[in-house]
Amino acid sequence: MVELRNEKIAVPVVLFAGILWSFGPLVVRYMNDPHMVPWQYIFGRGLTIFIILNLYLYFEEGINFYKNYKKVGKSGLVGGIGLGIAMISFIYSITNTTAAITLLCLAAMPFFTALLAFLFLKEKISLNVWISMLIATVGIIIMALGNTEKNSLIGFVFGLTSSIGFSIFSVTLRWRKETPKFTTVAVAGLFCFITATIMILVNKQTFFATSYNSAMFSLHGVLVCLGLILYSIGSKAIQAAELTLLSLTEVIGGIFWVWLPLFGINEIPSTNTIVGGFFLFVSLIYYSLIMRWNKRYIALN
């Protein structure tokens, strides 16, 4: 199985994963009334991810790829469910608020990840990281105060839930390094597929939306899956909190694509979103500079 232990190679791989994910909000905006078919979306996206990951494992490892599922363990199950919850929360967030709010909630991932890594992996949090978390919290509060429109606060809460779910996934990638990473992602797809199936049956809905929407669901699933493959490959060489930091090209790109007039969405962030986002990015820049300084200090000593 492909693994990158060289950080210089792993960093651009994870950056590119974020760029792939950044097209997700644009794809959702191109869907027809996605808020009316959230479970069909989750069903289609989960099934696509599960199929692609298993095909990838088959071509990578041959017919015995299924044995990876026997090695998943607690870390794989927790990571898969965490990622699955992140995927489900994402669609409920972005269909109830602006893409900028959803994506800026995801920008809080490095801090949730650092906190979870501190609690469960005993990865230390320095004073500087606590300071950057405090700055990020101010930004999140400012954005929350600006969410006064109907359902907008719901979208904000689901955005934070998605961020926490993805942070759980990121931490489990570092929890037990022998856990098959790609199988964990496949478990997330299966979790979404099963959960959506249950909800569709309970609500007596159809499993498939229009052919156009179904194609969009699958396209988003492909983008997410390819990004997760790259993200998992890079996880061996990069710490959990830094992983999520590097993947924030998703946030920058996602906000830009839905705003860019070329794509016809023209979604302009509110004043609170811009101000709150400014605090978040200040915290991220501060955080990244501190991490770089610490690495140089360790290298010199």
XYZ file of C-alpha atoms in Angstrom:
301
model
C 0.000 0.000 0.000
C 1.283 3.480 -0.853
C 2.718 5.415 2.099
C 4.607 8.697 2.168
C 7.044 9.050 5.036
C 8.878 12.017 3.493
C 7.214 15.206 4.758
C 8.424 17.260 1.780
C 6.397 14.993 -0.519
C 3.479 14.473 1.862
C 2.793 18.215 2.315
C 1.884 18.966 -1.359
C -0.143 15.728 -1.463
C -2.319 16.887 1.455
C -2.544 20.413 0.011
C -3.871 18.958 -3.239
C -6.398 16.861 -1.295
C -7.816 20.107 0.094
C -8.013 21.613 -3.394
C -10.045 18.622 -4.604
C -12.437 19.001 -1.661
C -12.782 22.730 -2.336
C -14.920 21.994 -5.403
C -17.488 20.212 -3.201
C -19.531 23.330 -2.264
C -19.624 24.347 -5.928
C -20.993 20.924 -6.902
C -23.643 21.173 -4.154
C -24.703 24.615 -5.400
C -25.179 23.167 -8.892
C -27.604 20.520 -7.554
C -31.346 20.990 -7.901
C -32.890 21.607 -4.436
C -30.294 19.550 -2.484
C -32.058 20.486 0.788
C -35.039 18.408 -0.391
C -33.008 15.203 -0.917
C -30.278 15.134 1.773
C -30.533 11.403 2.431
C -30.489 10.554 -1.263
C -27.343 12.693 -1.497
C -25.742 10.889 1.464
C -26.823 7.519 0.007
C -25.274 8.262 -3.399
C -22.124 9.867 -2.028
C -21.555 7.099 0.545
C -22.081 4.333 -2.032
C -19.697 6.026 -4.481
C -16.967 6.373 -1.845
C -17.385 2.756 -0.696
C -17.190 1.381 -4.261
C -14.201 3.503 -5.315
C -12.214 2.703 -2.159
C -12.768 -1.033 -2.557
C -11.790 -0.875 -6.234
C -8.665 1.047 -5.236
C -7.801 -1.566 -2.593
C -8.441 -4.377 -5.055
C -6.033 -2.955 -7.656
C -3.522 -2.095 -4.919
C -3.557 -5.394 -3.014
C -5.354 -7.951 -5.163
C -8.177 -10.304 -4.286
C -7.178 -10.505 -0.609
C -7.875 -6.797 -0.018
C -10.958 -7.726 2.028
C -8.666 -8.950 4.820
C -8.031 -5.294 5.678
C -11.505 -5.173 7.185
C -10.374 -7.706 9.800
C -7.645 -5.269 10.880
C -9.850 -2.189 11.203
C -10.193 -2.386 14.991
C -11.521 0.329 17.275
C -9.516 3.129 15.660
C -10.841 2.289 12.197
C -14.447 2.080 13.403
C -14.247 5.307 15.402
C -12.470 7.094 12.540
C -14.921 5.786 9.947
C -17.967 6.793 11.988
C -16.410 10.206 12.755
C -15.794 10.801 9.054
C -19.276 9.544 8.211
C -20.835 12.003 10.678
C -18.716 14.770 9.122
C -20.071 13.896 5.669
C -23.681 13.830 6.855
C -23.316 17.100 8.789
C -21.713 18.799 5.778
C -24.804 18.558 3.551
C -27.116 19.775 6.348
C -24.767 22.690 6.993
C -24.240 23.895 3.446
C -27.939 23.635 2.551
C -28.932 25.760 5.560
C -26.310 28.504 5.393
C -23.716 29.993 3.051
C -20.783 27.994 1.720
C -18.458 30.469 3.457
C -19.960 29.735 6.894
C -19.724 25.967 6.357
C -16.148 26.168 5.124
C -15.000 28.560 7.840
C -16.426 26.155 10.423
C -14.185 23.533 8.831
C -11.301 25.975 9.312
C -11.572 25.230 13.044
C -10.445 21.629 12.383
C -6.775 22.101 13.359
C -7.801 23.294 16.809
C -10.368 20.551 17.425
C -7.774 18.063 16.169
C -5.037 19.455 18.423
C -7.379 19.235 21.426
C -8.446 15.656 20.634
C -4.836 14.635 19.969
C -3.907 16.128 23.353
C -6.690 14.223 25.135
C -6.308 10.848 23.433
C -2.826 10.704 21.877
C -1.055 12.750 24.554
C 0.303 15.122 21.884
C 1.228 18.248 23.840
C -0.421 21.624 23.222
C 1.897 24.574 23.695
C 0.871 27.970 25.050
C 1.109 29.398 21.527
C -1.346 26.811 20.231
C -3.766 27.681 23.048
C -3.452 31.349 21.995
C -4.236 30.488 18.373
C -7.249 28.451 19.556
C -8.502 31.453 21.529
C -8.218 33.700 18.454
C -10.087 31.090 16.381
C -12.821 30.885 19.035
C -13.354 34.655 18.793
C -13.794 34.286 15.028
C -16.288 31.447 15.441
C -18.324 33.487 17.983
C -18.428 36.486 15.606
C -19.728 34.246 12.799
C -22.314 32.684 15.118
C -23.619 36.128 16.131
C -24.080 36.975 12.458
C -26.231 33.920 11.792
C -29.629 35.516 12.436
C -31.437 34.300 9.315
C -33.856 31.400 9.435
C -32.034 28.021 9.647
C -28.663 29.767 9.342
C -27.702 28.945 12.940
C -28.636 25.310 12.281
C -26.252 25.325 9.342
C -23.541 26.831 11.552
C -23.981 24.118 14.221
C -23.867 21.352 11.611
C -20.737 22.975 10.170
C -18.992 22.736 13.548
C -20.228 19.145 13.913
C -18.706 18.314 10.525
C -15.435 19.902 11.629
C -15.349 17.846 14.839
C -16.210 14.638 12.962
C -13.358 15.164 10.519
C -11.006 15.957 13.419
C -11.911 12.608 15.006
C -11.039 10.903 11.713
C -7.706 12.757 11.526
C -6.742 11.774 15.063
C -7.569 8.096 14.480
C -5.238 8.094 11.463
C -2.450 8.650 14.007
C -3.940 6.473 16.773
C -2.945 2.983 15.593
C -0.585 3.302 12.650
C -1.147 -0.323 11.656
C -4.844 0.357 11.040
C -5.552 0.227 7.282
C -6.194 3.885 6.436
C -8.123 3.444 3.202
C -10.357 0.816 4.770
C -11.269 3.384 7.434
C -12.460 5.706 4.654
C -14.434 2.831 3.120
C -16.071 2.273 6.531
C -17.163 5.942 6.468
C -18.775 5.445 3.056
C -20.519 2.301 4.315
C -21.724 4.143 7.439
C -23.256 6.897 5.287
C -24.830 4.331 2.949
C -26.420 2.328 5.803
C -27.588 5.420 7.729
C -29.121 6.948 4.588
C -30.806 3.647 3.690
C -32.444 3.464 7.125
C -33.617 7.092 6.985
C -34.982 6.728 3.451
C -36.922 3.593 4.429
C -38.249 5.184 7.646
C -39.402 8.292 5.759
C -40.763 6.159 2.871
C -38.737 8.078 0.286
C -37.234 6.936 -2.997
C -33.558 5.960 -3.043
C -32.638 7.947 -6.131
C -33.254 11.580 -7.036
C -33.282 12.858 -10.624
C -30.580 11.532 -12.946
C -28.931 14.977 -12.897
C -28.824 15.164 -9.105
C -27.649 11.559 -8.861
C -24.766 12.413 -11.190
C -23.872 15.389 -8.977
C -23.996 13.199 -5.851
C -21.594 10.729 -7.461
C -19.301 13.487 -8.743
C -19.002 14.914 -5.238
C -18.367 11.420 -3.915
C -15.506 10.972 -6.395
C -13.913 14.317 -5.403
C -14.211 13.493 -1.708
C -12.871 9.965 -2.189
C -9.823 11.000 -4.227
C -9.046 13.701 -1.659
C -9.362 11.220 1.226
C -7.004 8.789 -0.498
C -4.373 11.524 -0.812
C -5.044 12.746 2.737
C -4.633 9.235 4.158
C -1.426 8.698 2.180
C 0.060 11.872 3.662
C -1.007 11.041 7.241
C 2.035 8.832 7.903
C 4.479 11.720 7.628
C 2.470 14.587 9.163
C 1.068 15.120 12.676
C -2.708 15.107 13.155
C -3.176 18.846 13.782
C -0.872 19.817 10.917
C -2.771 17.469 8.592
C -5.974 19.439 9.047
C -4.085 22.725 8.796
C -2.654 21.829 5.385
C -6.016 20.608 4.090
C -7.527 24.069 4.621
C -6.887 24.821 0.964
C -10.446 23.434 0.873
C -11.704 26.488 2.773
C -9.869 29.068 0.679
C -10.731 27.418 -2.635
C -14.332 26.618 -1.707
C -15.174 30.220 -0.760
C -13.446 31.475 -3.903
C -15.235 29.102 -6.340
C -18.764 30.001 -5.151
C -17.908 33.711 -5.231
C -16.155 33.724 -8.621
C -18.658 35.112 -11.196
C -17.297 32.666 -13.801
C -19.178 29.789 -12.134
C -22.448 31.736 -11.847
C -23.081 31.265 -8.097
C -22.003 34.742 -6.914
C -22.289 33.912 -3.218
C -20.867 36.909 -1.329
C -19.962 36.385 2.373
C -21.652 38.603 4.999
C -19.744 41.164 7.070
C -19.735 38.919 10.163
C -18.460 36.019 8.069
C -15.620 38.136 6.677
C -14.648 39.494 10.113
C -14.945 36.083 11.798
C -13.047 34.499 8.930
C -10.305 37.093 9.356
C -9.830 36.031 12.986
C -9.752 32.379 11.930
C -7.106 32.976 9.296
C -5.034 35.093 11.685
C -5.102 32.187 14.118
C -4.150 29.733 11.340
C -1.235 31.902 10.154
C -0.043 32.320 13.749
C -0.417 28.569 14.329
C 1.482 27.621 11.166
C 4.319 30.063 11.925
C 4.665 28.684 15.457
C 4.755 25.111 14.143
C 7.448 26.049 11.610
C 9.486 27.872 14.286
C 9.254 24.880 16.638
C 10.509 22.531 13.921
C 13.479 24.787 13.194
C 14.254 25.031 16.913
C 14.179 21.236 17.294
C 16.340 20.796 14.200
C 18.969 23.255 15.503
C 19.111 21.523 18.850
